[in-house]
Structures are given as structure tokens and as C-alpha cells.
Short mmCIF file of C-alpha atoms in Angstrom, two decimals:
data_model
loop_
_atom_site.label_atom_id
_atom_site.label_comp_id
_atom_site.label_asym_id
_atom_site.label_seq_id
_atom_site.Cartn_x
_atom_site.Cartn_y
_atom_site.Cartn_z
CA MET A 1 66.51 154.33 115.22
CA THR A 2 68.89 151.45 115.18
CA SER A 3 68.73 149.64 118.62
CA ALA A 4 71.19 146.53 117.67
CA ALA A 5 73.86 145.70 115.32
CA THR A 6 76.70 143.20 114.90
CA LEU A 7 80.18 144.14 114.09
CA GLU A 8 82.98 141.65 113.01
CA SER A 9 86.72 142.10 113.95
CA ASP A 10 89.48 139.89 112.45
CA SER A 11 92.23 140.91 114.84
CA PRO A 12 92.94 142.71 118.09
CA ALA A 13 94.11 145.80 116.10
CA ALA A 14 90.67 145.95 114.34
CA THR A 15 88.89 145.53 117.65
CA GLN A 16 91.00 148.41 118.85
CA THR A 17 89.93 150.44 115.75
CA LEU A 18 86.39 149.80 116.22
CA GLY A 19 86.78 151.19 119.90
CA GLU A 20 88.56 154.19 118.42
CA ARG A 21 85.91 154.95 116.10
CA LEU A 22 83.21 154.89 118.89
CA GLY A 23 85.49 156.87 121.03
CA ARG A 24 85.44 159.49 118.71
CA LEU A 25 81.54 159.67 118.99
CA LEU A 26 81.19 159.63 122.69
CA GLU A 27 80.19 162.54 124.68
CA ALA A 28 80.07 163.33 128.57
CA GLY A 29 77.57 161.26 130.14
CA ASP A 30 77.64 158.38 127.93
CA VAL A 31 77.74 154.90 129.48
CA VAL A 32 79.24 151.80 127.64
CA ALA A 33 78.73 148.44 129.21
CA LEU A 34 81.33 146.19 127.95
CA LEU A 35 80.68 142.38 128.23
CA GLY A 36 82.80 139.28 127.39
CA ASP A 37 84.89 136.59 128.71
CA LEU A 38 88.30 136.68 130.09
CA GLY A 39 90.68 137.31 127.08
CA ALA A 40 87.69 138.25 124.64
CA GLY A 41 89.46 141.65 124.14
CA LYS A 42 87.89 144.17 126.26
CA THR A 43 90.93 145.71 127.05
CA ALA A 44 92.15 146.18 123.44
CA PHE A 45 88.60 147.68 122.77
CA VAL A 46 88.78 150.04 125.55
CA GLN A 47 92.37 151.16 124.53
CA GLY A 48 90.72 152.16 121.15
CA VAL A 49 88.09 154.07 122.88
CA ALA A 50 90.58 155.99 124.87
CA ARG A 51 92.43 156.93 121.79
CA GLY A 52 89.09 158.06 120.16
CA LEU A 53 88.61 160.19 123.31
CA ASP A 54 92.09 161.59 122.96
CA VAL A 55 93.36 160.19 125.93
CA THR A 56 97.15 160.97 126.04
CA SER A 57 98.40 158.43 128.44
CA ALA A 58 100.11 155.56 126.70
CA ARG A 59 98.88 153.24 129.26
CA VAL A 60 95.21 152.18 129.48
CA ALA A 61 95.79 149.43 132.01
CA SER A 62 93.35 147.06 133.51
CA PRO A 63 91.34 148.31 136.30
CA THR A 64 90.52 144.91 137.74
CA PHE A 65 92.57 145.54 140.89
CA THR A 66 91.88 149.34 141.28
CA ILE A 67 88.12 149.05 140.29
CA VAL A 68 88.42 152.34 138.70
CA ASN A 69 90.89 154.07 136.50
CA GLU A 70 90.50 157.62 135.54
CA HIS A 71 91.99 158.95 132.25
CA PRO A 72 92.06 162.82 131.22
CA GLY A 73 91.02 163.17 127.60
CA ARG A 74 88.63 165.41 125.41
CA VAL A 75 86.18 164.39 127.98
CA PRO A 76 87.47 162.11 130.98
CA LEU A 77 87.27 158.44 130.43
CA TYR A 78 86.27 156.46 133.49
CA HIS A 79 87.25 152.83 132.96
CA ILE A 80 85.50 150.68 135.50
CA ASP A 81 85.93 146.87 136.24
CA LEU A 82 83.21 145.07 138.27
CA TYR A 83 85.03 141.80 138.13
CA ARG A 84 86.08 141.59 141.76
CA LEU A 85 82.86 143.11 143.44
CA VAL A 86 80.07 140.91 144.70
CA HIS A 87 77.44 143.05 146.48
CA ALA A 88 75.41 145.91 145.00
CA ASP A 89 76.15 147.88 148.30
CA GLU A 90 79.89 147.81 147.55
CA LEU A 91 79.08 149.81 144.10
CA PHE A 92 77.26 152.34 146.29
CA GLU A 93 80.17 152.63 148.80
CA LEU A 94 82.58 153.18 145.77
CA GLY A 95 80.52 156.10 144.83
CA PHE A 96 79.94 154.15 141.49
CA GLN A 97 76.78 155.88 140.34
CA GLU A 98 78.79 159.31 140.37
CA TYR A 99 80.85 158.07 137.43
CA LEU A 100 77.68 157.50 135.39
CA GLY A 101 75.96 160.15 133.42
CA GLY A 102 78.53 162.78 134.57
CA ASP A 103 80.98 164.92 133.22
CA GLY A 104 82.87 161.98 131.49
CA VAL A 105 82.29 158.67 129.51
CA ALA A 106 82.18 155.66 131.64
CA VAL A 107 83.10 152.39 130.24
CA VAL A 108 81.80 149.66 132.72
CA GLU A 109 83.28 145.95 132.19
CA TRP A 110 81.27 143.17 133.83
CA PHE A 111 78.35 145.22 134.40
CA ASP A 112 76.17 142.01 133.84
CA ARG A 113 77.13 141.05 137.34
CA PHE A 114 74.89 143.89 138.78
CA PRO A 115 72.13 144.11 136.14
CA ASP A 116 69.95 146.18 138.53
CA GLU A 117 72.74 149.00 138.66
CA GLN A 118 72.64 149.56 134.86
CA PRO A 119 71.23 152.78 133.98
CA ALA A 120 68.39 152.86 131.44
CA GLU A 121 70.48 154.80 129.02
CA ARG A 122 73.34 152.79 127.96
CA LEU A 123 75.24 151.21 125.07
CA GLU A 124 75.93 147.61 125.53
CA ILE A 125 78.60 145.74 123.56
CA ARG A 126 79.17 142.07 123.86
CA ILE A 127 82.47 140.68 122.61
CA GLU A 128 82.28 137.13 121.48
CA ILE A 129 85.16 134.89 120.60
CA THR A 130 84.57 133.60 117.11
CA GLY A 131 88.19 132.28 116.35
CA GLU A 132 91.67 132.73 117.43
CA GLN A 133 92.04 136.29 116.34
CA SER A 134 88.42 137.09 115.34
CA ARG A 135 85.69 138.39 117.40
CA ARG A 136 81.98 139.46 117.03
CA LEU A 137 80.81 142.57 118.66
CA ARG A 138 76.93 142.61 119.48
CA ALA A 139 75.97 146.02 120.22
CA THR A 140 72.61 146.96 121.64
CA ALA A 141 71.36 150.31 122.45
CA HIS A 142 69.38 151.08 125.48
CA GLY A 143 67.65 154.47 125.05
CA ALA A 144 67.60 157.07 122.34
CA ARG A 145 70.84 158.46 123.03
CA ALA A 146 72.69 155.32 122.79
CA ALA A 147 70.64 154.43 119.69
CA ALA A 148 72.01 157.52 118.25
CA ARG A 149 75.73 156.89 118.95
CA LEU A 150 75.20 153.27 117.63
CA GLU A 151 73.95 154.59 114.28
CA ARG A 152 76.68 156.81 113.93
CA TRP A 153 79.34 154.07 114.95
CA ILE A 154 78.13 151.61 112.43
CA GLY A 155 77.08 154.19 109.79
CA MET B 1 112.46 157.12 165.63
CA LEU B 2 109.28 154.81 166.01
CA VAL B 3 107.03 155.26 163.12
CA LEU B 4 103.30 154.06 163.01
CA GLY B 5 102.21 153.06 159.42
CA LEU B 6 98.50 152.64 158.34
CA GLU B 7 97.75 151.05 155.13
CA SER B 8 94.20 150.59 153.50
CA SER B 9 94.40 151.15 149.98
CA CYS B 10 92.76 148.13 148.52
CA ASP B 11 91.92 144.93 150.01
CA GLU B 12 94.23 144.64 153.17
CA THR B 13 93.90 146.74 156.29
CA ALA B 14 97.25 146.97 158.24
CA ALA B 15 99.06 148.74 160.81
CA ALA B 16 102.69 148.49 161.87
CA LEU B 17 105.52 149.89 163.95
CA VAL B 18 108.86 150.35 162.56
CA GLU B 19 111.95 151.71 164.15
CA ASP B 20 114.20 153.86 162.06
CA GLY B 21 112.69 152.56 158.64
CA VAL B 22 114.36 149.24 159.06
CA ARG B 23 113.52 147.29 162.39
CA VAL B 24 109.84 145.85 162.50
CA ARG B 25 108.49 146.00 166.13
CA GLY B 26 104.86 145.19 165.38
CA ASP B 27 103.05 144.22 162.24
CA ALA B 28 99.30 143.26 161.77
CA VAL B 29 97.37 142.67 158.58
CA ALA B 30 93.79 141.71 158.37
CA SER B 31 93.88 139.60 155.29
CA GLN B 32 90.86 138.46 153.29
CA VAL B 33 92.42 135.67 151.29
CA ALA B 34 90.33 133.08 153.09
CA VAL B 35 87.26 134.90 152.25
CA HIS B 36 88.40 135.52 148.79
CA ARG B 37 88.87 131.77 148.22
CA GLU B 38 85.37 131.00 149.47
CA TRP B 39 83.90 133.59 146.80
CA GLY B 40 86.19 132.04 143.94
CA GLY B 41 88.08 135.08 142.73
CA VAL B 42 86.36 138.02 143.90
CA VAL B 43 86.61 140.29 146.82
CA PRO B 44 83.55 140.48 148.71
CA GLU B 45 84.37 143.21 150.98
CA ILE B 46 86.14 145.85 148.98
CA ALA B 47 84.01 148.26 150.83
CA SER B 48 85.37 150.93 153.11
CA ARG B 49 83.26 149.36 155.89
CA HIS B 50 85.54 146.46 155.92
CA HIS B 51 88.53 148.61 156.80
CA VAL B 52 86.48 150.64 159.36
CA THR B 53 85.83 147.40 161.26
CA ASN B 54 89.48 146.14 160.91
CA LEU B 55 91.45 149.22 161.49
CA ILE B 56 91.42 149.53 165.32
CA PRO B 57 91.74 145.86 165.74
CA VAL B 58 94.95 145.78 163.60
CA LEU B 59 96.14 148.77 165.26
CA GLU B 60 95.78 147.26 168.75
CA THR B 61 97.43 144.08 167.56
CA ALA B 62 100.54 145.89 166.10
CA LEU B 63 100.96 147.98 169.16
CA LYS B 64 100.66 144.96 171.48
CA GLU B 65 103.38 143.09 169.35
CA SER B 66 105.72 145.93 169.62
CA GLY B 67 105.34 146.28 173.38
CA ALA B 68 104.84 150.24 172.69
CA THR B 69 101.97 152.42 173.09
CA LEU B 70 100.93 155.45 171.17
CA ALA B 71 102.87 157.65 173.67
CA ASP B 72 106.05 156.00 172.29
CA VAL B 73 105.29 156.60 168.68
CA ASP B 74 107.39 159.59 167.22
CA GLY B 75 105.49 159.90 163.77
CA LEU B 76 102.74 158.78 161.61
CA ALA B 77 102.78 157.49 158.01
CA VAL B 78 99.76 156.55 156.00
CA THR B 79 99.11 155.31 152.36
CA ARG B 80 97.40 158.08 150.45
CA GLY B 81 97.28 156.49 146.98
CA PRO B 82 96.86 154.95 144.63
CA GLY B 83 93.98 152.86 145.33
CA LEU B 84 90.37 152.98 146.15
CA VAL B 85 89.41 156.43 147.42
CA GLY B 86 86.83 155.08 149.86
CA ALA B 87 89.35 152.56 151.13
CA LEU B 88 92.17 154.89 151.34
CA LEU B 89 90.34 157.50 153.30
CA VAL B 90 89.57 154.92 156.24
CA GLY B 91 93.38 155.03 156.76
CA VAL B 92 94.02 158.73 156.10
CA GLN B 93 91.34 159.82 158.27
CA ALA B 94 92.53 157.51 161.10
CA ALA B 95 96.07 158.72 160.74
CA LYS B 96 95.02 162.38 160.82
CA ALA B 97 92.95 161.61 164.03
CA ILE B 98 95.83 160.08 165.85
CA ALA B 99 98.22 162.73 164.62
CA TRP B 100 96.06 165.67 165.84
CA ALA B 101 95.07 163.86 169.21
CA ARG B 102 98.78 163.14 169.94
CA GLY B 103 100.49 166.06 168.39
CA LEU B 104 102.52 163.73 166.03
CA PRO B 105 104.14 164.46 162.57
CA LEU B 106 102.32 162.95 159.84
CA VAL B 107 103.28 162.01 156.28
CA GLY B 108 101.24 160.55 153.32
CA VAL B 109 102.94 157.85 151.33
CA ASN B 110 102.60 156.38 147.83
CA HIS B 111 101.74 152.92 148.21
CA LEU B 112 104.28 151.84 145.50
CA GLU B 113 106.96 153.55 147.48
CA GLY B 114 106.01 151.58 150.32
CA HIS B 115 106.69 148.28 148.31
CA LEU B 116 110.02 149.68 147.32
CA SER B 117 110.95 150.41 151.01
CA ALA B 118 110.17 146.91 152.14
CA VAL B 119 113.55 145.73 151.07
CA TRP B 120 115.32 147.33 154.09
CA LEU B 121 113.02 145.49 156.68
CA ASP B 122 114.64 142.28 156.69
CA GLY B 123 117.70 143.30 158.74
CA ASP B 124 120.13 142.45 156.06
CA ARG B 125 121.81 145.00 153.80
CA GLY B 126 119.53 146.75 151.29
CA PRO B 127 120.30 147.90 147.80
CA ALA B 128 122.51 151.23 147.28
CA PHE B 129 121.08 154.04 145.36
CA PRO B 130 120.63 154.31 142.45
CA HIS B 131 119.24 150.94 141.66
CA LEU B 132 116.73 149.29 139.48
CA ALA B 133 113.45 148.18 141.06
CA LEU B 134 111.09 145.54 139.42
CA LEU B 135 107.68 145.97 141.13
CA VAL B 136 105.38 143.14 140.23
CA SER B 137 102.04 142.57 142.00
CA GLY B 138 98.39 141.97 141.49
CA GLY B 139 97.98 145.66 140.61
CA HIS B 140 101.00 146.68 139.37
CA SER B 141 103.99 145.99 136.99
CA GLU B 142 106.55 148.57 136.81
CA LEU B 143 110.30 149.14 136.19
CA VAL B 144 111.57 152.03 138.30
CA ILE B 145 115.00 153.57 138.80
CA ALA B 146 115.22 154.38 142.73
CA ARG B 147 117.62 157.35 143.02
CA ASP B 148 117.16 157.89 146.57
CA HIS B 149 114.46 157.07 149.16
CA GLY B 150 111.37 158.81 147.79
CA VAL B 151 113.08 159.73 144.62
CA TYR B 152 112.02 157.72 141.62
CA GLU B 153 112.02 157.68 137.69
CA LEU B 154 109.53 155.46 135.87
CA LEU B 155 111.09 153.42 133.15
CA GLY B 156 108.18 151.29 132.07
CA ALA B 157 104.75 149.82 133.24
CA THR B 158 101.94 147.48 131.95
CA ARG B 159 99.94 148.84 129.14
CA ASP B 160 96.99 146.34 130.20
CA ASP B 161 97.01 143.88 132.82
CA ALA B 162 99.52 143.64 135.66
CA ALA B 163 101.73 140.33 136.03
CA GLY B 164 99.83 139.19 139.06
CA GLU B 165 96.51 139.83 137.47
CA ALA B 166 97.38 137.78 134.56
CA PHE B 167 98.46 134.86 136.95
CA ASP B 168 95.02 135.14 138.87
CA LYS B 169 93.07 135.38 135.77
CA VAL B 170 94.46 132.55 133.88
CA GLY B 171 94.39 130.67 137.05
CA LYS B 172 90.68 131.22 137.23
CA MET B 173 90.25 130.01 133.59
CA LEU B 174 92.18 126.85 134.66
CA GLY B 175 89.94 126.36 137.67
CA LEU B 176 92.51 126.79 140.17
CA GLY B 177 90.58 128.96 142.68
CA TYR B 178 91.95 132.21 143.98
CA PRO B 179 94.55 133.69 144.40
CA ALA B 180 95.87 131.41 141.76
CA GLY B 181 99.33 132.71 141.58
CA PRO B 182 101.00 130.40 144.17
CA VAL B 183 98.96 127.38 142.61
CA VAL B 184 100.25 128.21 139.09
CA ASP B 185 103.77 128.58 140.58
CA GLN B 186 103.47 125.18 142.37
CA LEU B 187 102.14 123.29 139.19
CA ALA B 188 104.70 125.04 136.99
CA ALA B 189 107.53 123.42 139.18
CA THR B 190 106.73 119.97 137.91
CA GLY B 191 105.74 120.92 134.24
CA ASP B 192 107.76 121.49 131.03
CA PRO B 193 107.90 125.16 130.17
CA ASN B 194 108.45 124.25 126.48
CA ALA B 195 105.27 121.98 126.16
CA VAL B 196 103.04 124.83 124.93
CA LYS B 197 103.88 127.49 122.55
CA LEU B 198 102.50 130.97 123.76
CA PRO B 199 103.11 134.10 122.09
CA ARG B 200 105.89 136.56 123.43
CA ALA B 201 104.60 139.86 123.48
CA MET B 202 106.67 143.36 123.65
CA ARG B 203 109.60 142.10 121.76
CA GLY B 204 110.87 145.35 121.25
CA ARG B 205 113.37 147.60 123.00
CA GLY B 206 110.68 149.44 124.88
CA LEU B 207 110.34 148.85 128.78
CA ASP B 208 106.58 148.69 128.85
CA PHE B 209 104.98 145.47 129.63
CA SER B 210 101.80 143.82 128.11
CA PHE B 211 100.30 140.48 129.56
CA SER B 212 96.68 140.75 128.06
CA GLY B 213 97.58 139.10 124.85
CA MET B 214 98.93 136.14 126.67
CA LYS B 215 95.71 135.66 128.47
CA THR B 216 93.74 135.84 125.26
CA ALA B 217 96.06 133.02 123.85
CA MET B 218 95.34 131.02 126.91
CA GLN B 219 91.52 131.62 126.70
CA THR B 220 91.83 130.60 122.81
CA LEU B 221 93.80 127.45 123.69
CA LEU B 222 91.29 126.46 126.43
CA GLN B 223 88.53 126.98 124.33
CA ARG B 224 89.90 124.74 121.66
CA ASP B 225 91.31 122.03 123.82
CA GLY B 226 89.55 122.25 127.06
CA VAL B 227 91.19 122.50 130.53
CA PRO B 228 93.89 119.88 130.68
CA VAL B 229 94.24 117.66 133.78
CA GLY B 230 97.55 116.09 135.33
CA GLN B 231 100.88 116.35 133.65
CA ALA B 232 99.32 118.39 130.68
CA LEU B 233 97.95 121.03 133.33
CA ALA B 234 101.32 121.17 135.09
CA ASP B 235 103.06 121.63 131.43
CA LEU B 236 100.47 124.29 130.66
CA CYS B 237 101.17 126.18 133.65
CA ALA B 238 104.87 126.04 133.34
CA SER B 239 104.49 127.04 129.66
CA PHE B 240 102.37 130.14 130.62
CA GLN B 241 104.48 131.17 133.72
CA ALA B 242 107.70 130.94 131.52
CA ALA B 243 105.93 133.28 128.97
CA ILE B 244 105.34 135.91 131.79
CA VAL B 245 108.58 135.47 133.46
CA ASP B 246 110.39 135.61 130.11
CA GLN B 247 108.88 139.19 129.40
CA LEU B 248 109.63 140.53 133.04
CA VAL B 249 113.30 139.20 132.83
CA ARG B 250 113.85 140.56 129.27
CA LYS B 251 112.55 143.90 130.14
CA THR B 252 114.64 143.97 133.28
CA ARG B 253 117.65 142.75 131.34
CA LEU B 254 117.27 145.65 128.93
CA ALA B 255 116.76 148.42 131.76
CA LEU B 256 119.84 147.14 133.61
CA GLU B 257 121.91 147.34 130.62
CA GLU B 258 120.67 150.52 129.41
CA GLN B 259 121.04 152.41 132.62
CA GLY B 260 124.33 150.58 133.71
CA LEU B 261 122.81 149.71 137.02
CA THR B 262 124.47 147.00 139.16
CA GLN B 263 121.81 146.68 141.81
CA LEU B 264 118.18 145.22 141.36
CA GLN B 265 115.42 145.06 143.81
CA VAL B 266 112.23 142.91 143.22
CA ALA B 267 109.04 143.90 145.32
CA GLY B 268 105.45 143.01 145.12
CA GLY B 269 103.34 139.88 145.55
CA VAL B 270 104.86 138.35 142.50
CA ALA B 271 108.35 138.58 143.74
CA ALA B 272 107.37 135.33 145.72
CA ASN B 273 107.18 133.37 142.28
CA ARG B 274 109.54 130.75 142.29
CA GLY B 275 109.94 130.84 138.47
CA LEU B 276 110.62 134.56 138.49
CA ARG B 277 113.12 134.29 141.37
CA ALA B 278 115.06 131.57 139.66
CA ALA B 279 115.20 133.37 136.29
CA LEU B 280 116.31 136.63 138.00
CA ALA B 281 118.91 135.00 140.04
CA GLU B 282 120.28 133.52 136.75
CA LEU B 283 120.20 136.99 134.93
CA THR B 284 121.80 138.87 137.79
CA ARG B 285 124.63 136.23 138.23
CA GLU B 286 125.22 136.57 134.32
CA LEU B 287 125.45 140.30 134.55
CA GLY B 288 127.21 140.62 137.82
CA VAL B 289 124.33 142.46 139.44
CA ASP B 290 123.35 142.27 143.15
CA LEU B 291 119.78 140.91 143.59
CA PHE B 292 117.51 142.04 146.48
CA ILE B 293 114.12 140.62 147.29
CA PRO B 294 112.29 141.29 150.36
CA SER B 295 111.00 138.11 152.41
CA PRO B 296 107.56 136.97 151.28
CA LYS B 297 105.60 138.47 154.04
CA ARG B 298 107.07 141.97 153.03
CA CYS B 299 106.15 141.42 149.32
CA THR B 300 102.43 141.43 149.85
CA ASP B 301 100.67 144.66 151.08
CA ASN B 302 101.41 145.53 154.58
CA ALA B 303 101.85 148.54 156.78
CA ALA B 304 105.46 148.00 157.71
CA MET B 305 106.59 149.10 154.35
CA ILE B 306 104.45 152.07 154.67
CA ALA B 307 106.15 153.05 157.98
CA ALA B 308 109.38 152.59 156.55
CA ALA B 309 108.83 154.79 153.48
CA GLY B 310 107.21 157.36 155.81
CA TYR B 311 110.46 157.28 158.13
CA TRP B 312 112.61 158.79 155.13
CA ARG B 313 110.15 161.29 154.47
CA LEU B 314 109.76 162.41 158.07
CA GLN B 315 113.40 162.24 158.47
CA ARG B 316 113.70 164.82 155.73
CA GLY B 317 111.30 167.28 157.65
CA GLU B 318 108.35 166.46 155.46
CA ARG B 319 104.92 167.23 157.24
CA ALA B 320 101.48 166.51 155.94
CA ASP B 321 98.65 168.76 157.40
CA LEU B 322 95.33 167.73 158.53
CA MET B 323 94.08 168.52 154.80
CA LEU B 324 95.83 165.44 153.83
CA ASN B 325 93.62 163.74 151.23
CA ALA B 326 93.48 160.31 149.48
CA THR B 327 94.17 160.13 145.62
CA ALA B 328 92.85 157.47 143.48
CA SER B 329 95.65 157.85 140.78
CA LEU B 330 99.01 158.83 142.24
CA PRO B 331 101.86 158.35 140.05
CA LEU B 332 105.11 157.26 141.73
CA ALA B 333 107.14 159.68 139.73
#
């Protein structure tokens, strides 16, 4: 099974489309770790994922301030941003683990701040800035379930 | 009617006593800004534990400042959402405990409604209904019609980042510390807003905002040219601020014209931004619209605004029972 792949995007719209294609494949319990610098296009990607999950809300706003945004869809989308957190026990107090592997899809930004909190089973996507509009998405599947999603996504 | 308000929706723990929804008698906020700065852009104690530790001290401070005791309080108002459930619950549980122990009426308040009620706390005349409200903060960017106290209609909101969040994140990219909004504002005052061309998003007639693309444009620019210093930094801050302000003002103008409203209030932390204030003053002068902006200390998160919003609800006979719960995603309208 595929465990790593690289995808190229030439615009924010293309990044969104990649997210949408992934969103269509995701099932309850899936965890996506989304990495990349400020301005890399994580929001655009998640907006695509939301569309792929049939999230009806027109606005998939940044969860930086709120930490967790919940969007009802085909399955619920839990959009989580760990940017403002520092200590792992804050995750515990937020009930963070309850969002993972449950009834919805969890897309977690800045998961690399807390490597020890990452579940063994997850699809990791790192967005790299390669040009003004262009981005490279490096996807790594951790676990068989994530590998299956990745294979269908790039297939 | 003396209302005790409690607020613990996100970073701030706050308590306040407000008379008749307009007169602040006591107001205490446990702010973490100094701690944030030390950590360079992150909140170390978002944890509910922080609110637990702070709640009783802020309550005691607010009571002391007001010269009142709990025996003088006629009603309670508490933020019930939106926010972090763990954080909100601290205020909600405390409010329920006080209400039960003292036999006092209690209402739950939407945090955003609190922001929209702060405008009546400065002692001056507030806006009449209906009016347009622009709510801009670290977590929110919304255009709302306020039809009455507690009666709102959402016209537009951000599709990605909040305006204040864009300021904070770009400030972080520029190495300006945290929270960077006021620093960007300060630097922008001495810079040329036309020095750097930045994309203007959301040019259409819709009333939603989008600030994420601007953040990306800044990232691209900084990656190419590096972080500028001196006058060039001031110019970049001025250009970035102008791009944000331009979008906020353009949508506000559209909303005022489309809805035929003649009164505007601006609420939330970004209302303190001088660039935005100046641009809105110019816009409202041109359109003949009355502009209301709460004083800076009422623009950031506080409990006086929650007590004020709660007052109108209590006046209408609204009561929450002891099943009152915190809600993470709570729409204003």
C-alpha cells in the first residue's frame, strides 16, 4: 500500500479541489494532520475538504481563536487548530482526544506542535510554498487505514 | 437593576456589575496579555483551570470596586457561547451556583451580543434601532443588523480568518510579537499605505469577508524579499493595514447603502485600530451616518458588556434554569 505521495497545486483553487477530492473519501474516525507555514493555504485546503464532506455552511472560518470549529456534514467535520496552545495538558482539558477517531473527521492544524498526541492512525499532509501561487502537498500515511485513503486520493 | 455579569468564553476571565444596562459600577478582567507576549503569540493557559483560579478573585475585585455585595445584586448574566466549552463552563457553573444560592434570576448571553451591547456603557447616547453593527475582533468579523436588544440579523461574516487574526498572524510573520495588532497600527501610522501593492479580496457585492489571501500574499512577499526594517517595515504595515481596512470599509458601505441604515456601531478589539477608525469616520461623514464606537476598554473581552446584554434579557422576563449549558458554536442570529 502507498505510504507517501507528492501532489502539486498551481493555485489556491487547485489546492481546494485537492481538498475536496480527499473530503469525498474520508469517513468517520479519520484523522488528517495538516501542516504548513502561516499563509501556506491550510484554510483553502480545509474548505475543500469541507465541500467534499458535504458541509453546507458557506463559511469554514479559521479555528485559531476558537481552537475547535464543528461543521455538520455527511459526517461531522472537526476543524481543529493547535496554533495557540503550548502545553499538552491543555489538549487534555479541551477534551481533544474525544474529537479523534470518533463520529466525525478531524482535521488538525499544527499537530506537529504536539507530536506525542498524534494518533498512530493518521494521514499527514504538509503544504509547502513553491511559488507565489503554487504549492506542493506532501502526504504521508500512518497506518493501513490512512494508506487506503491516500491510495484512493492520488489514484 | 444591578446585574452581575460573568465572562469566560476564551482567554479572559471577567466579572462586572452594571446598573440598568448602562452604568458600570465594577469591572474586573484577568488578562493574560503579558503572558502571551512572553510566549510569542500563543496562549499558554487556555485551560479551564486558569478560569477556575481567576473567577473568584475577579468577582471579588468587581464587587469591591462597585461597593456592592452579592445581596445587592438583582440578576445574573453569563456568557454561554460561542467559545471553548471547557472555558465557558467555568463561568456558567459559577453563575448557576450563585443564582441558586441567592435565589436570583439568571440569563445566558451570546458573547457577540455582549460586544454589541458595550456601546451603551460609556454614558453617552448609544445608537438607535435598527442600526448596522460591524463586529471585528481576534475571533470575529461580522456585519449585523441590530433590530433591538437581542434581535439581530447576520448580513455577512468572514469565510476564513477574522480581521484581528490576520493582524496578529501577519504581525507574527513580521516579528512584531503578540498581540501584534496595536504594533502594526502604530507602525502603519508612519508608513505609506500605497508603498506595497497587496491583493484586494472580495471585490463583489456579497457581504462576507476574506482575509486569508492577504496573509498568504504577505507570506509570499516576505519569503521573496525578507522582513523589511525601518521605513520599509512601516510602509509594509501601512499597506497591509490599508488592505484590511479597505475591505472592512467597503463591505460596511455596501451594507449601509443596501439596508438604508443611518447609524453604525463598531465593536470588538479591532475597533481600537486607528486606521479603521479614521476610515470609518470618513465613510460615515460622507454618507451622513452616525458612528458609535465603544471606548477601547469596552471593545476587548469584558464582563460589563455581558451584564449589559443580560440586563435587557432579564428586563424582558427571560430566565434560564439550572440546566443552562455552554455551547461551542452559538450563532448570533
